[in-house]
Amino acid sequence: MSENEKNQQGVQDKTRRIFIKNSGLTVGGLIVGGAVGSLFGIKSDTKTEPATAMVHESAANPNEALMYFNQEQYQTTAAAAERIFPKDESGPGAKDLNVAIYIDHQLASPWGVNAKDYMVGPFQKPDEKQGGQLRILRKDLFLLGLKGLNDYSNKTFKKKFTELEAKDQDAILTDFESGKAGDLSGVSTNVFFKMLRTLTIEGAYADPMYGGNKDMQGWKMRKYPGSYMGYTKEIQSDKFVALKQQSLHDHMGH
């Protein structure tokens, strides 16, 4: 990470619009499945809200249920994701978008057990243009990361991660991002942080069928219409054409 990026992270009152711009992130990449750039915005004046009873509040949608996490793991994930994608004047944050539900479902899927990854040695140090080769299942690494967040929080502030003020949660996550927090059974905390950040942004913008982007609010913030069969007429227009958001579910019955 460059010094410029580090300085940007330290800027107070940073809006989500600014740090998404800094990430080089494109919504389209997220919709198709996960090419996510660097992202970590800190908004120190955002008050920490305990991640309590979120499952009960969203019980109206049967898809909003835990498949992998227990309640404590879910609440820690929700709190950490909210610090990466906080609620601000632009719209809802990770909690309101059900990002932790999205992450839970992803970890419970074949992706969580590295189903398409080569998992046998020899393990070589990858080239800069190559992705790393994990020796551990993603679902296991994520749980180690959540435990690590609480262990490091207790060591640093004598409290669990979910009990910390927003600025202290940011400090913990910053140490995880830089790798200063150590390692998780031989894997740098930076690897866990990258996974958490990537999943958080995917959960904010992926199709709601995956559990996040509740009520397509992530798309509404960016005026992204969602899943349409074609945009020819709108693209050819000289003016921006606002379309009502629709998801893959809206194609049912056609």
mmCIF file of C-alpha atoms in Angstrom:
data_model
loop_
_atom_site.group_PDB
_atom_site.id
_atom_site.type_symbol
_atom_site.label_atom_id
_atom_site.label_comp_id
_atom_site.label_asym_id
_atom_site.label_seq_id
_atom_site.Cartn_x
_atom_site.Cartn_y
_atom_site.Cartn_z
ATOM 1 C CA MET A 1 0.000 0.000 0.000
ATOM 2 C CA SER A 2 1.357 3.439 -0.950
ATOM 3 C CA GLU A 3 1.870 6.288 1.533
ATOM 4 C CA ASN A 4 -0.814 8.204 -0.297
ATOM 5 C CA GLU A 5 -3.361 5.481 0.351
ATOM 6 C CA LYS A 6 -2.360 5.288 3.985
ATOM 7 C CA ASN A 7 -2.821 9.031 4.313
ATOM 8 C CA GLN A 8 -6.211 8.744 2.697
ATOM 9 C CA GLN A 9 -7.290 6.182 5.248
ATOM 10 C CA GLY A 10 -6.398 8.538 8.025
ATOM 11 C CA VAL A 11 -8.550 11.340 6.751
ATOM 12 C CA GLN A 12 -11.502 11.906 9.037
ATOM 13 C CA ASP A 13 -15.115 12.158 7.887
ATOM 14 C CA LYS A 14 -14.404 10.320 4.691
ATOM 15 C CA THR A 15 -17.556 9.563 2.783
ATOM 16 C CA ARG A 16 -18.266 6.227 1.223
ATOM 17 C CA ARG A 17 -18.306 7.883 -2.207
ATOM 18 C CA ILE A 18 -14.655 8.936 -1.690
ATOM 19 C CA PHE A 19 -13.293 5.613 -0.563
ATOM 20 C CA ILE A 20 -15.140 3.661 -3.217
ATOM 21 C CA LYS A 21 -13.538 5.986 -5.758
ATOM 22 C CA ASN A 22 -10.152 5.313 -4.196
ATOM 23 C CA SER A 23 -10.687 1.601 -4.425
ATOM 24 C CA GLY A 24 -10.881 1.554 -8.200
ATOM 25 C CA LEU A 25 -14.036 -0.463 -7.734
ATOM 26 C CA THR A 26 -16.678 -0.894 -10.398
ATOM 27 C CA VAL A 27 -20.196 -1.981 -9.648
ATOM 28 C CA GLY A 28 -20.323 -4.119 -12.754
ATOM 29 C CA GLY A 29 -17.411 -6.210 -11.558
ATOM 30 C CA LEU A 30 -19.236 -6.966 -8.374
ATOM 31 C CA ILE A 31 -22.440 -7.942 -10.055
ATOM 32 C CA VAL A 32 -20.725 -10.576 -12.151
ATOM 33 C CA GLY A 33 -18.996 -12.135 -9.261
ATOM 34 C CA GLY A 34 -16.345 -10.516 -7.326
ATOM 35 C CA ALA A 35 -13.499 -8.568 -8.945
ATOM 36 C CA VAL A 36 -12.978 -6.137 -6.109
ATOM 37 C CA GLY A 37 -10.348 -3.473 -5.716
ATOM 38 C CA SER A 38 -8.794 -2.020 -2.597
ATOM 39 C CA LEU A 39 -11.286 -0.520 -0.227
ATOM 40 C CA PHE A 40 -11.297 0.608 3.335
ATOM 41 C CA GLY A 41 -12.991 3.764 4.437
ATOM 42 C CA ILE A 42 -13.060 5.012 8.001
ATOM 43 C CA LYS A 43 -15.740 7.323 9.252
ATOM 44 C CA SER A 44 -14.838 7.963 12.832
ATOM 45 C CA ASP A 45 -17.927 9.970 13.671
ATOM 46 C CA THR A 46 -20.158 7.037 12.877
ATOM 47 C CA LYS A 47 -21.393 5.593 16.141
ATOM 48 C CA THR A 48 -21.045 1.898 16.731
ATOM 49 C CA GLU A 49 -24.375 0.147 16.884
ATOM 50 C CA PRO A 50 -24.435 -3.291 18.483
ATOM 51 C CA ALA A 51 -25.265 -5.957 15.920
ATOM 52 C CA THR A 52 -28.174 -7.332 17.870
ATOM 53 C CA ALA A 53 -31.287 -9.122 16.797
ATOM 54 C CA MET A 54 -30.683 -8.482 13.103
ATOM 55 C CA VAL A 55 -31.822 -11.950 12.189
ATOM 56 C CA HIS A 56 -35.083 -11.502 14.035
ATOM 57 C CA GLU A 57 -35.720 -8.140 12.411
ATOM 58 C CA SER A 58 -35.323 -9.613 8.940
ATOM 59 C CA ALA A 59 -37.306 -12.772 9.576
ATOM 60 C CA ALA A 60 -39.897 -11.743 6.996
ATOM 61 C CA ASN A 61 -37.580 -13.007 4.263
ATOM 62 C CA PRO A 62 -36.852 -16.730 4.787
ATOM 63 C CA ASN A 63 -33.632 -16.353 2.797
ATOM 64 C CA GLU A 64 -32.271 -14.154 5.579
ATOM 65 C CA ALA A 65 -31.130 -16.965 7.850
ATOM 66 C CA LEU A 66 -27.763 -18.261 8.991
ATOM 67 C CA MET A 67 -26.269 -21.282 7.246
ATOM 68 C CA TYR A 68 -22.752 -21.261 8.741
ATOM 69 C CA PHE A 69 -22.177 -18.673 11.484
ATOM 70 C CA ASN A 70 -23.337 -18.901 15.048
ATOM 71 C CA GLN A 71 -24.850 -15.730 16.501
ATOM 72 C CA GLU A 72 -21.580 -14.383 17.941
ATOM 73 C CA GLN A 73 -19.717 -14.940 14.674
ATOM 74 C CA TYR A 74 -22.540 -13.290 12.795
ATOM 75 C CA GLN A 75 -22.533 -10.240 15.054
ATOM 76 C CA THR A 76 -18.754 -9.842 14.821
ATOM 77 C CA THR A 77 -18.924 -10.063 11.037
ATOM 78 C CA ALA A 78 -21.764 -7.523 10.909
ATOM 79 C CA ALA A 79 -19.831 -5.085 13.100
ATOM 80 C CA ALA A 80 -16.604 -5.404 11.087
ATOM 81 C CA ALA A 81 -18.397 -5.089 7.745
ATOM 82 C CA GLU A 82 -20.187 -1.955 8.956
ATOM 83 C CA ARG A 83 -16.841 -0.273 9.637
ATOM 84 C CA ILE A 84 -15.718 -1.073 6.085
ATOM 85 C CA PHE A 85 -19.026 0.008 4.528
ATOM 86 C CA PRO A 86 -20.597 2.404 7.060
ATOM 87 C CA LYS A 87 -23.982 4.006 6.887
ATOM 88 C CA ASP A 88 -23.709 7.667 5.928
ATOM 89 C CA GLU A 89 -25.504 10.403 4.028
ATOM 90 C CA SER A 90 -25.219 8.368 0.818
ATOM 91 C CA GLY A 91 -27.354 5.551 2.104
ATOM 92 C CA PRO A 92 -27.406 2.369 4.204
ATOM 93 C CA GLY A 93 -24.336 0.593 5.503
ATOM 94 C CA ALA A 94 -23.358 -3.050 5.577
ATOM 95 C CA LYS A 95 -25.725 -3.939 8.409
ATOM 96 C CA ASP A 96 -28.794 -2.531 6.696
ATOM 97 C CA LEU A 97 -27.771 -4.213 3.444
ATOM 98 C CA ASN A 98 -27.521 -7.664 5.094
ATOM 99 C CA VAL A 99 -23.878 -8.002 4.135
ATOM 100 C CA ALA A 100 -23.188 -10.448 6.975
ATOM 101 C CA ILE A 101 -25.970 -12.696 5.653
ATOM 102 C CA TYR A 102 -24.312 -12.638 2.225
ATOM 103 C CA ILE A 103 -20.948 -13.588 3.766
ATOM 104 C CA ASP A 104 -22.530 -16.397 5.781
ATOM 105 C CA HIS A 105 -24.116 -17.860 2.641
ATOM 106 C CA GLN A 106 -20.903 -17.620 0.656
ATOM 107 C CA LEU A 107 -18.941 -19.461 3.339
ATOM 108 C CA ALA A 108 -21.606 -22.180 3.392
ATOM 109 C CA SER A 109 -21.340 -22.611 -0.377
ATOM 110 C CA PRO A 110 -18.739 -24.597 -2.412
ATOM 111 C CA TRP A 111 -16.686 -21.376 -2.501
ATOM 112 C CA GLY A 112 -16.228 -21.666 1.253
ATOM 113 C CA VAL A 113 -14.539 -25.048 0.908
ATOM 114 C CA ASN A 114 -12.316 -23.980 -2.009
ATOM 115 C CA ALA A 115 -14.153 -26.454 -4.216
ATOM 116 C CA LYS A 116 -12.486 -25.220 -7.418
ATOM 117 C CA ASP A 117 -9.034 -24.562 -5.963
ATOM 118 C CA TYR A 118 -5.934 -26.737 -6.163
ATOM 119 C CA MET A 119 -5.219 -27.520 -2.520
ATOM 120 C CA VAL A 120 -2.286 -29.949 -2.726
ATOM 121 C CA GLY A 121 1.398 -29.005 -2.488
ATOM 122 C CA PRO A 122 4.028 -28.154 -3.349
ATOM 123 C CA PHE A 123 3.180 -24.621 -2.275
ATOM 124 C CA GLN A 124 5.222 -22.046 -4.143
ATOM 125 C CA LYS A 125 5.506 -18.331 -3.568
ATOM 126 C CA PRO A 126 3.262 -16.830 -6.270
ATOM 127 C CA ASP A 127 4.375 -14.313 -8.848
ATOM 128 C CA GLU A 128 3.041 -10.777 -8.396
ATOM 129 C CA LYS A 129 0.524 -11.412 -11.174
ATOM 130 C CA GLN A 130 -0.648 -14.679 -9.667
ATOM 131 C CA GLY A 131 -3.110 -15.274 -6.868
ATOM 132 C CA GLY A 132 -2.011 -16.911 -3.677
ATOM 133 C CA GLN A 133 -2.587 -20.587 -2.946
ATOM 134 C CA LEU A 134 -4.411 -21.076 0.308
ATOM 135 C CA ARG A 135 -3.557 -24.084 2.451
ATOM 136 C CA ILE A 136 -6.698 -23.608 4.474
ATOM 137 C CA LEU A 137 -10.378 -23.607 3.598
ATOM 138 C CA ARG A 138 -11.869 -20.136 3.258
ATOM 139 C CA LYS A 139 -14.620 -20.905 5.752
ATOM 140 C CA ASP A 140 -12.022 -21.961 8.331
ATOM 141 C CA LEU A 141 -9.801 -18.966 7.647
ATOM 142 C CA PHE A 142 -12.750 -16.642 8.127
ATOM 143 C CA LEU A 143 -13.605 -18.105 11.520
ATOM 144 C CA LEU A 144 -9.950 -17.836 12.534
ATOM 145 C CA GLY A 145 -10.116 -14.200 11.475
ATOM 146 C CA LEU A 146 -13.194 -13.510 13.575
ATOM 147 C CA LYS A 147 -11.571 -15.155 16.581
ATOM 148 C CA GLY A 148 -8.459 -13.141 15.860
ATOM 149 C CA LEU A 149 -10.452 -9.903 15.871
ATOM 150 C CA ASN A 150 -11.763 -10.657 19.342
ATOM 151 C CA ASP A 151 -8.415 -11.896 20.664
ATOM 152 C CA TYR A 152 -6.606 -8.809 19.365
ATOM 153 C CA SER A 153 -9.356 -6.516 20.676
ATOM 154 C CA ASN A 154 -9.147 -8.091 24.129
ATOM 155 C CA LYS A 155 -5.365 -7.808 24.068
ATOM 156 C CA THR A 156 -5.461 -4.164 22.979
ATOM 157 C CA PHE A 157 -8.609 -2.752 24.597
ATOM 158 C CA LYS A 158 -9.742 -5.446 27.066
ATOM 159 C CA LYS A 159 -13.055 -5.793 25.207
ATOM 160 C CA LYS A 160 -14.553 -7.902 22.453
ATOM 161 C CA PHE A 161 -14.608 -6.365 18.990
ATOM 162 C CA THR A 162 -18.367 -5.776 19.049
ATOM 163 C CA GLU A 163 -18.044 -3.872 22.342
ATOM 164 C CA LEU A 164 -15.522 -1.333 21.013
ATOM 165 C CA GLU A 165 -16.207 2.224 19.917
ATOM 166 C CA ALA A 166 -16.061 2.826 16.182
ATOM 167 C CA LYS A 167 -12.613 4.442 16.282
ATOM 168 C CA ASP A 168 -11.190 1.489 18.217
ATOM 169 C CA GLN A 169 -12.757 -0.993 15.793
ATOM 170 C CA ASP A 170 -11.110 0.959 12.981
ATOM 171 C CA ALA A 171 -7.765 0.717 14.760
ATOM 172 C CA ILE A 172 -8.119 -3.062 15.053
ATOM 173 C CA LEU A 173 -9.089 -3.445 11.402
ATOM 174 C CA THR A 174 -6.253 -1.179 10.314
ATOM 175 C CA ASP A 175 -3.756 -3.410 12.134
ATOM 176 C CA PHE A 176 -5.303 -6.444 10.446
ATOM 177 C CA GLU A 177 -5.050 -4.775 7.058
ATOM 178 C CA SER A 178 -1.378 -3.939 7.519
ATOM 179 C CA GLY A 179 -0.547 -7.343 9.001
ATOM 180 C CA LYS A 180 0.563 -5.693 12.239
ATOM 181 C CA ALA A 181 -1.892 -7.866 14.154
ATOM 182 C CA GLY A 182 0.217 -10.942 13.435
ATOM 183 C CA ASP A 183 -0.975 -14.141 11.816
ATOM 184 C CA LEU A 184 -3.777 -16.658 12.013
ATOM 185 C CA SER A 185 -2.301 -20.154 12.160
ATOM 186 C CA GLY A 186 0.422 -19.120 9.754
ATOM 187 C CA VAL A 187 -1.753 -16.888 7.540
ATOM 188 C CA SER A 188 -1.287 -13.111 7.761
ATOM 189 C CA THR A 189 -4.184 -11.117 9.146
ATOM 190 C CA ASN A 190 -3.906 -9.132 5.929
ATOM 191 C CA VAL A 191 -5.225 -12.144 3.987
ATOM 192 C CA PHE A 192 -8.285 -12.325 6.223
ATOM 193 C CA PHE A 193 -8.841 -8.581 5.945
ATOM 194 C CA LYS A 194 -8.754 -8.718 2.145
ATOM 195 C CA MET A 195 -11.333 -11.509 2.204
ATOM 196 C CA LEU A 196 -13.554 -9.578 4.615
ATOM 197 C CA ARG A 197 -13.309 -6.411 2.513
ATOM 198 C CA THR A 198 -14.027 -8.210 -0.744
ATOM 199 C CA LEU A 199 -17.025 -10.057 0.680
ATOM 200 C CA THR A 200 -18.360 -6.852 2.234
ATOM 201 C CA ILE A 201 -18.413 -5.008 -1.080
ATOM 202 C CA GLU A 202 -19.859 -8.005 -2.888
ATOM 203 C CA GLY A 203 -22.585 -8.243 -0.270
ATOM 204 C CA ALA A 204 -23.476 -4.595 -0.782
ATOM 205 C CA TYR A 205 -23.812 -4.822 -4.556
ATOM 206 C CA ALA A 206 -24.431 -8.433 -5.636
ATOM 207 C CA ASP A 207 -27.879 -9.529 -6.709
ATOM 208 C CA PRO A 208 -30.201 -9.863 -3.680
ATOM 209 C CA MET A 209 -30.657 -13.556 -4.460
ATOM 210 C CA TYR A 210 -27.311 -14.118 -2.705
ATOM 211 C CA GLY A 211 -28.568 -12.673 0.575
ATOM 212 C CA GLY A 212 -27.114 -9.136 0.579
ATOM 213 C CA ASN A 213 -28.017 -5.868 -1.159
ATOM 214 C CA LYS A 214 -31.268 -5.849 0.777
ATOM 215 C CA ASP A 215 -34.168 -4.448 -1.247
ATOM 216 C CA MET A 216 -31.599 -3.520 -3.920
ATOM 217 C CA GLN A 217 -30.604 -0.524 -1.791
ATOM 218 C CA GLY A 218 -26.977 -0.885 -2.860
ATOM 219 C CA TRP A 219 -27.999 -0.466 -6.480
ATOM 220 C CA LYS A 220 -30.374 2.393 -5.677
ATOM 221 C CA MET A 221 -27.520 4.350 -4.097
ATOM 222 C CA ARG A 222 -25.618 4.183 -7.382
ATOM 223 C CA LYS A 223 -28.654 4.398 -9.657
ATOM 224 C CA TYR A 224 -27.700 1.027 -11.066
ATOM 225 C CA PRO A 225 -30.807 -0.572 -12.630
ATOM 226 C CA GLY A 226 -29.839 -4.175 -11.949
ATOM 227 C CA SER A 227 -30.765 -7.046 -14.226
ATOM 228 C CA TYR A 228 -32.368 -6.019 -17.535
ATOM 229 C CA MET A 229 -32.328 -7.981 -20.762
ATOM 230 C CA GLY A 230 -31.074 -4.973 -22.679
ATOM 231 C CA TYR A 231 -30.235 -1.293 -22.361
ATOM 232 C CA THR A 232 -29.989 -0.306 -26.028
ATOM 233 C CA LYS A 233 -32.609 2.426 -25.923
ATOM 234 C CA GLU A 234 -31.275 3.902 -22.696
ATOM 235 C CA ILE A 235 -27.654 3.816 -23.857
ATOM 236 C CA GLN A 236 -28.515 5.632 -27.069
ATOM 237 C CA SER A 237 -30.317 8.395 -25.198
ATOM 238 C CA ASP A 238 -28.461 11.716 -24.830
ATOM 239 C CA LYS A 239 -29.662 11.974 -21.244
ATOM 240 C CA PHE A 240 -29.276 9.686 -18.287
ATOM 241 C CA VAL A 241 -32.315 7.427 -18.086
ATOM 242 C CA ALA A 242 -33.235 6.311 -14.592
ATOM 243 C CA LEU A 243 -34.663 2.810 -14.481
ATOM 244 C CA LYS A 244 -36.425 1.094 -11.629
ATOM 245 C CA GLN A 245 -34.148 -1.504 -10.095
ATOM 246 C CA GLN A 246 -34.955 -5.128 -10.727
ATOM 247 C CA SER A 247 -33.165 -8.321 -9.720
ATOM 248 C CA LEU A 248 -32.848 -11.777 -11.223
ATOM 249 C CA HIS A 249 -35.994 -12.665 -9.296
ATOM 250 C CA ASP A 250 -37.954 -10.242 -11.494
ATOM 251 C CA HIS A 251 -37.330 -12.505 -14.495
ATOM 252 C CA MET A 252 -39.273 -15.351 -12.942
ATOM 253 C CA GLY A 253 -42.416 -16.123 -14.907
ATOM 254 C CA HIS A 254 -41.100 -14.779 -18.195
#
